[in-house]
Structure formats: structure tokens, C-alpha cells
Amino acid sequence: QVQLVESGGGLVQAGDSLRLACAASGRSFAMGWFRQAPGKEREFVATIIWSGGSPYYADSVKGRFTISRDNAKNTVYLQMNSLKPEDTAVYYCAAGVSAALSIPYYSASRYDYWGQGTQVTVSS
């Protein structure tokens, strides 16, 4: 069983930066970040594998967001730079247990555990 706690959200202005953190109790194969804006469906943001490999990003955040991990602290981060108003959403941390690649990395169904979310608001 994995428990996830997100932190680091807040209110910022366009162009500012934030770093989100996700502390995990228990290990998993991969970690992901998703977000959901009011009136919209939950969408994939980024994912990373604990043991290595390359991270993957949604096209909307490439070049601006960076996902990273601290294996000793069992914590995953999402560094968000050059924030835009359209980045405003509740950001959720997710943990996937399975190493199978039959389910795409961008699919929410690949992940088994979810945090409660942290609010990110970017003003114009």
C-alpha cells in the first residue's frame, strides 16, 4: 500500500515558478503528476520511474516543467517554471505499482494510488 501527500501549491503570477513535492510512504514502480482544472477532465502532466529511464511530459508543459525524484527521501518533485494562467488546476500525485508497459504512461488507469491534490493558481 502506498500513501501520497502533495505540497507546494499556492497563488502566483504569470511567469513565476513553483515546486510541488509528493512524499510517498511505500514504494512503487513509477510516479506521475496529473492536473484538473474546473470544468475540465483530469489530464496527464509528467511521469518518472523510480529506478531510472527518461521522464515523459505532456506537450503543454514541455520545456517549462521538470519532474525529478529523491530516492532516499522517497519524494518526487515537479518544478514548474514560466507558469501561465492555463496551468491553474488542482495537481495530483499518483503512484503506479505495475512495471507493465501495456498501459500508456499518460493514462490515469496505469496508477494505483492518488494523493489528495494541491491547488495551483496562476494570475494574469
PDB file of N, CA and C in Angstrom, residues 65-106:
ATOM      1  N   PHE A  65       8.184  22.533 -17.328  1.00  0.00           N
ATOM      2  CA  PHE A  65       8.090  21.713 -16.121  1.00  0.00           C
ATOM      3  C   PHE A  65       9.174  20.647 -16.121  1.00  0.00           C
ATOM      4  N   THR A  66       9.655  20.292 -14.933  1.00  0.00           N
ATOM      5  CA  THR A  66      10.641  19.233 -14.776  1.00  0.00           C
ATOM      6  C   THR A  66      10.248  18.340 -13.610  1.00  0.00           C
ATOM      7  N   ILE A  67      10.143  17.042 -13.873  1.00  0.00           N
ATOM      8  CA  ILE A  67       9.867  16.082 -12.811  1.00  0.00           C
ATOM      9  C   ILE A  67      11.188  15.456 -12.370  1.00  0.00           C
ATOM     10  N   SER A  68      11.361  15.273 -11.070  1.00  0.00           N
ATOM     11  CA  SER A  68      12.581  14.691 -10.538  1.00  0.00           C
ATOM     12  C   SER A  68      12.251  13.858  -9.307  1.00  0.00           C
ATOM     13  N   ARG A  69      13.219  13.084  -8.851  1.00  0.00           N
ATOM     14  CA  ARG A  69      12.997  12.204  -7.709  1.00  0.00           C
ATOM     15  C   ARG A  69      14.180  12.217  -6.759  1.00  0.00           C
ATOM     16  N   ASP A  70      13.883  11.986  -5.485  1.00  0.00           N
ATOM     17  CA  ASP A  70      14.887  11.804  -4.452  1.00  0.00           C
ATOM     18  C   ASP A  70      14.588  10.449  -3.829  1.00  0.00           C
ATOM     19  N   ASN A  71      15.312   9.428  -4.263  1.00  0.00           N
ATOM     20  CA  ASN A  71      15.019   8.068  -3.826  1.00  0.00           C
ATOM     21  C   ASN A  71      15.221   7.889  -2.321  1.00  0.00           C
ATOM     22  N   ALA A  72      16.210   8.567  -1.743  1.00  0.00           N
ATOM     23  CA  ALA A  72      16.469   8.442  -0.315  1.00  0.00           C
ATOM     24  C   ALA A  72      15.308   8.975   0.513  1.00  0.00           C
ATOM     25  N   LYS A  73      14.676  10.039   0.042  1.00  0.00           N
ATOM     26  CA  LYS A  73      13.546  10.634   0.746  1.00  0.00           C
ATOM     27  C   LYS A  73      12.206  10.092   0.279  1.00  0.00           C
ATOM     28  N   ASN A  74      12.241   9.242  -0.749  1.00  0.00           N
ATOM     29  CA  ASN A  74      11.013   8.689  -1.321  1.00  0.00           C
ATOM     30  C   ASN A  74      10.049   9.804  -1.719  1.00  0.00           C
ATOM     31  N   THR A  75      10.603  10.815  -2.372  1.00  0.00           N
ATOM     32  CA  THR A  75       9.852  12.005  -2.728  1.00  0.00           C
ATOM     33  C   THR A  75      10.058  12.343  -4.200  1.00  0.00           C
ATOM     34  N   VAL A  76       8.985  12.749  -4.855  1.00  0.00           N
ATOM     35  CA  VAL A  76       9.021  13.193  -6.244  1.00  0.00           C
ATOM     36  C   VAL A  76       8.639  14.663  -6.292  1.00  0.00           C
ATOM     37  N   TYR A  77       9.295  15.406  -7.172  1.00  0.00           N
ATOM     38  CA  TYR A  77       9.066  16.842  -7.292  1.00  0.00           C
ATOM     39  C   TYR A  77       8.591  17.197  -8.689  1.00  0.00           C
ATOM     40  N   LEU A  78       7.888  18.305  -8.770  1.00  0.00           N
ATOM     41  CA  LEU A  78       7.513  18.885 -10.048  1.00  0.00           C
ATOM     42  C   LEU A  78       7.889  20.358 -10.013  1.00  0.00           C
ATOM     43  N   GLN A  79       8.979  20.701 -10.690  1.00  0.00           N
ATOM     44  CA  GLN A  79       9.406  22.085 -10.802  1.00  0.00           C
ATOM     45  C   GLN A  79       8.660  22.736 -11.952  1.00  0.00           C
ATOM     46  N   MET A  80       7.925  23.792 -11.670  1.00  0.00           N
ATOM     47  CA  MET A  80       7.101  24.458 -12.662  1.00  0.00           C
ATOM     48  C   MET A  80       7.619  25.876 -12.859  1.00  0.00           C
ATOM     49  N   ASN A  81       8.133  26.144 -14.049  1.00  0.00           N
ATOM     50  CA  ASN A  81       8.650  27.459 -14.393  1.00  0.00           C
ATOM     51  C   ASN A  81       7.783  28.105 -15.466  1.00  0.00           C
ATOM     52  N   SER A  82       7.917  29.414 -15.600  1.00  0.00           N
ATOM     53  CA  SER A  82       7.178  30.167 -16.612  1.00  0.00           C
ATOM     54  C   SER A  82       5.695  29.830 -16.586  1.00  0.00           C
ATOM     55  N   LEU A  83       5.122  29.871 -15.415  1.00  0.00           N
ATOM     56  CA  LEU A  83       3.727  29.476 -15.243  1.00  0.00           C
ATOM     57  C   LEU A  83       2.782  30.401 -15.997  1.00  0.00           C
ATOM     58  N   LYS A  84       1.733  29.807 -16.532  1.00  0.00           N
ATOM     59  CA  LYS A  84       0.716  30.507 -17.287  1.00  0.00           C
ATOM     60  C   LYS A  84      -0.636  30.365 -16.597  1.00  0.00           C
ATOM     61  N   PRO A  85      -1.562  31.289 -16.832  1.00  0.00           N
ATOM     62  CA  PRO A  85      -2.897  31.149 -16.239  1.00  0.00           C
ATOM     63  C   PRO A  85      -3.555  29.816 -16.556  1.00  0.00           C
ATOM     64  N   GLU A  86      -3.305  29.263 -17.735  1.00  0.00           N
ATOM     65  CA  GLU A  86      -3.891  27.987 -18.107  1.00  0.00           C
ATOM     66  C   GLU A  86      -3.316  26.804 -17.334  1.00  0.00           C
ATOM     67  N   ASP A  87      -2.262  27.028 -16.542  1.00  0.00           N
ATOM     68  CA  ASP A  87      -1.729  25.995 -15.663  1.00  0.00           C
ATOM     69  C   ASP A  87      -2.528  25.884 -14.370  1.00  0.00           C
ATOM     70  N   THR A  88      -3.441  26.807 -14.136  1.00  0.00           N
ATOM     71  CA  THR A  88      -4.247  26.790 -12.924  1.00  0.00           C
ATOM     72  C   THR A  88      -5.059  25.501 -12.841  1.00  0.00           C
ATOM     73  N   ALA A  89      -4.894  24.767 -11.747  1.00  0.00           N
ATOM     74  CA  ALA A  89      -5.572  23.488 -11.573  1.00  0.00           C
ATOM     75  C   ALA A  89      -5.220  22.915 -10.209  1.00  0.00           C
ATOM     76  N   VAL A  90      -5.924  21.854  -9.845  1.00  0.00           N
ATOM     77  CA  VAL A  90      -5.513  21.034  -8.718  1.00  0.00           C
ATOM     78  C   VAL A  90      -4.549  19.986  -9.257  1.00  0.00           C
ATOM     79  N   TYR A  91      -3.378  19.897  -8.672  1.00  0.00           N
ATOM     80  CA  TYR A  91      -2.354  18.966  -9.123  1.00  0.00           C
ATOM     81  C   TYR A  91      -2.327  17.748  -8.212  1.00  0.00           C
ATOM     82  N   TYR A  92      -2.395  16.573  -8.829  1.00  0.00           N
ATOM     83  CA  TYR A  92      -2.447  15.314  -8.100  1.00  0.00           C
ATOM     84  C   TYR A  92      -1.198  14.482  -8.354  1.00  0.00           C
ATOM     85  N   CYS A  93      -0.664  13.913  -7.307  1.00  0.00           N
ATOM     86  CA  CYS A  93       0.417  12.959  -7.390  1.00  0.00           C
ATOM     87  C   CYS A  93      -0.168  11.557  -7.460  1.00  0.00           C
ATOM     88  N   ALA A  94       0.436  10.691  -8.265  1.00  0.00           N
ATOM     89  CA  ALA A  94      -0.054   9.329  -8.429  1.00  0.00           C
ATOM     90  C   ALA A  94       1.105   8.342  -8.425  1.00  0.00           C
ATOM     91  N   ALA A  95       0.848   7.137  -7.923  1.00  0.00           N
ATOM     92  CA  ALA A  95       1.847   6.076  -7.870  1.00  0.00           C
ATOM     93  C   ALA A  95       1.333   4.842  -8.586  1.00  0.00           C
ATOM     94  N   GLY A  96       2.167   4.279  -9.461  1.00  0.00           N
ATOM     95  CA  GLY A  96       1.842   3.057 -10.174  1.00  0.00           C
ATOM     96  C   GLY A  96       2.726   1.920  -9.714  1.00  0.00           C
ATOM     97  N   VAL A  97       2.130   0.787  -9.424  1.00  0.00           N
ATOM     98  CA  VAL A  97       2.865  -0.365  -8.916  1.00  0.00           C
ATOM     99  C   VAL A  97       3.400  -1.241 -10.044  1.00  0.00           C
ATOM    100  N   SER A  98       2.627  -1.439 -11.083  1.00  0.00           N
ATOM    101  CA  SER A  98       2.985  -2.358 -12.160  1.00  0.00           C
ATOM    102  C   SER A  98       4.074  -1.788 -13.058  1.00  0.00           C
ATOM    103  N   ALA A  99       4.995  -2.671 -13.474  1.00  0.00           N
ATOM    104  CA  ALA A  99       6.039  -2.304 -14.420  1.00  0.00           C
ATOM    105  C   ALA A  99       5.634  -2.604 -15.855  1.00  0.00           C
ATOM    106  N   ALA A 100       4.461  -3.143 -16.070  1.00  0.00           N
ATOM    107  CA  ALA A 100       3.987  -3.476 -17.411  1.00  0.00           C
ATOM    108  C   ALA A 100       3.824  -2.227 -18.253  1.00  0.00           C
ATOM    109  N   LEU A 101       4.150  -2.356 -19.534  1.00  0.00           N
ATOM    110  CA  LEU A 101       4.064  -1.235 -20.462  1.00  0.00           C
ATOM    111  C   LEU A 101       2.842  -1.325 -21.368  1.00  0.00           C
ATOM    112  N   SER A 102       1.938  -2.238 -21.062  1.00  0.00           N
ATOM    113  CA  SER A 102       0.747  -2.402 -21.887  1.00  0.00           C
ATOM    114  C   SER A 102      -0.221  -1.232 -21.743  1.00  0.00           C
ATOM    115  N   ILE A 103      -0.156  -0.524 -20.628  1.00  0.00           N
ATOM    116  CA  ILE A 103      -0.978   0.659 -20.402  1.00  0.00           C
ATOM    117  C   ILE A 103      -0.119   1.892 -20.617  1.00  0.00           C
ATOM    118  N   PRO A 104      -0.545   2.826 -21.445  1.00  0.00           N
ATOM    119  CA  PRO A 104       0.271   4.010 -21.735  1.00  0.00           C
ATOM    120  C   PRO A 104       0.593   4.822 -20.483  1.00  0.00           C
ATOM    121  N   TYR A 105       1.755   5.453 -20.492  1.00  0.00           N
ATOM    122  CA  TYR A 105       2.214   6.218 -19.350  1.00  0.00           C
ATOM    123  C   TYR A 105       1.327   7.414 -19.050  1.00  0.00           C
ATOM    124  N   TYR A 106       0.606   7.896 -20.051  1.00  0.00           N
ATOM    125  CA  TYR A 106      -0.241   9.070 -19.887  1.00  0.00           C
ATOM    126  C   TYR A 106      -1.649   8.734 -19.406  1.00  0.00           C
TER     127      TYR A 106
END
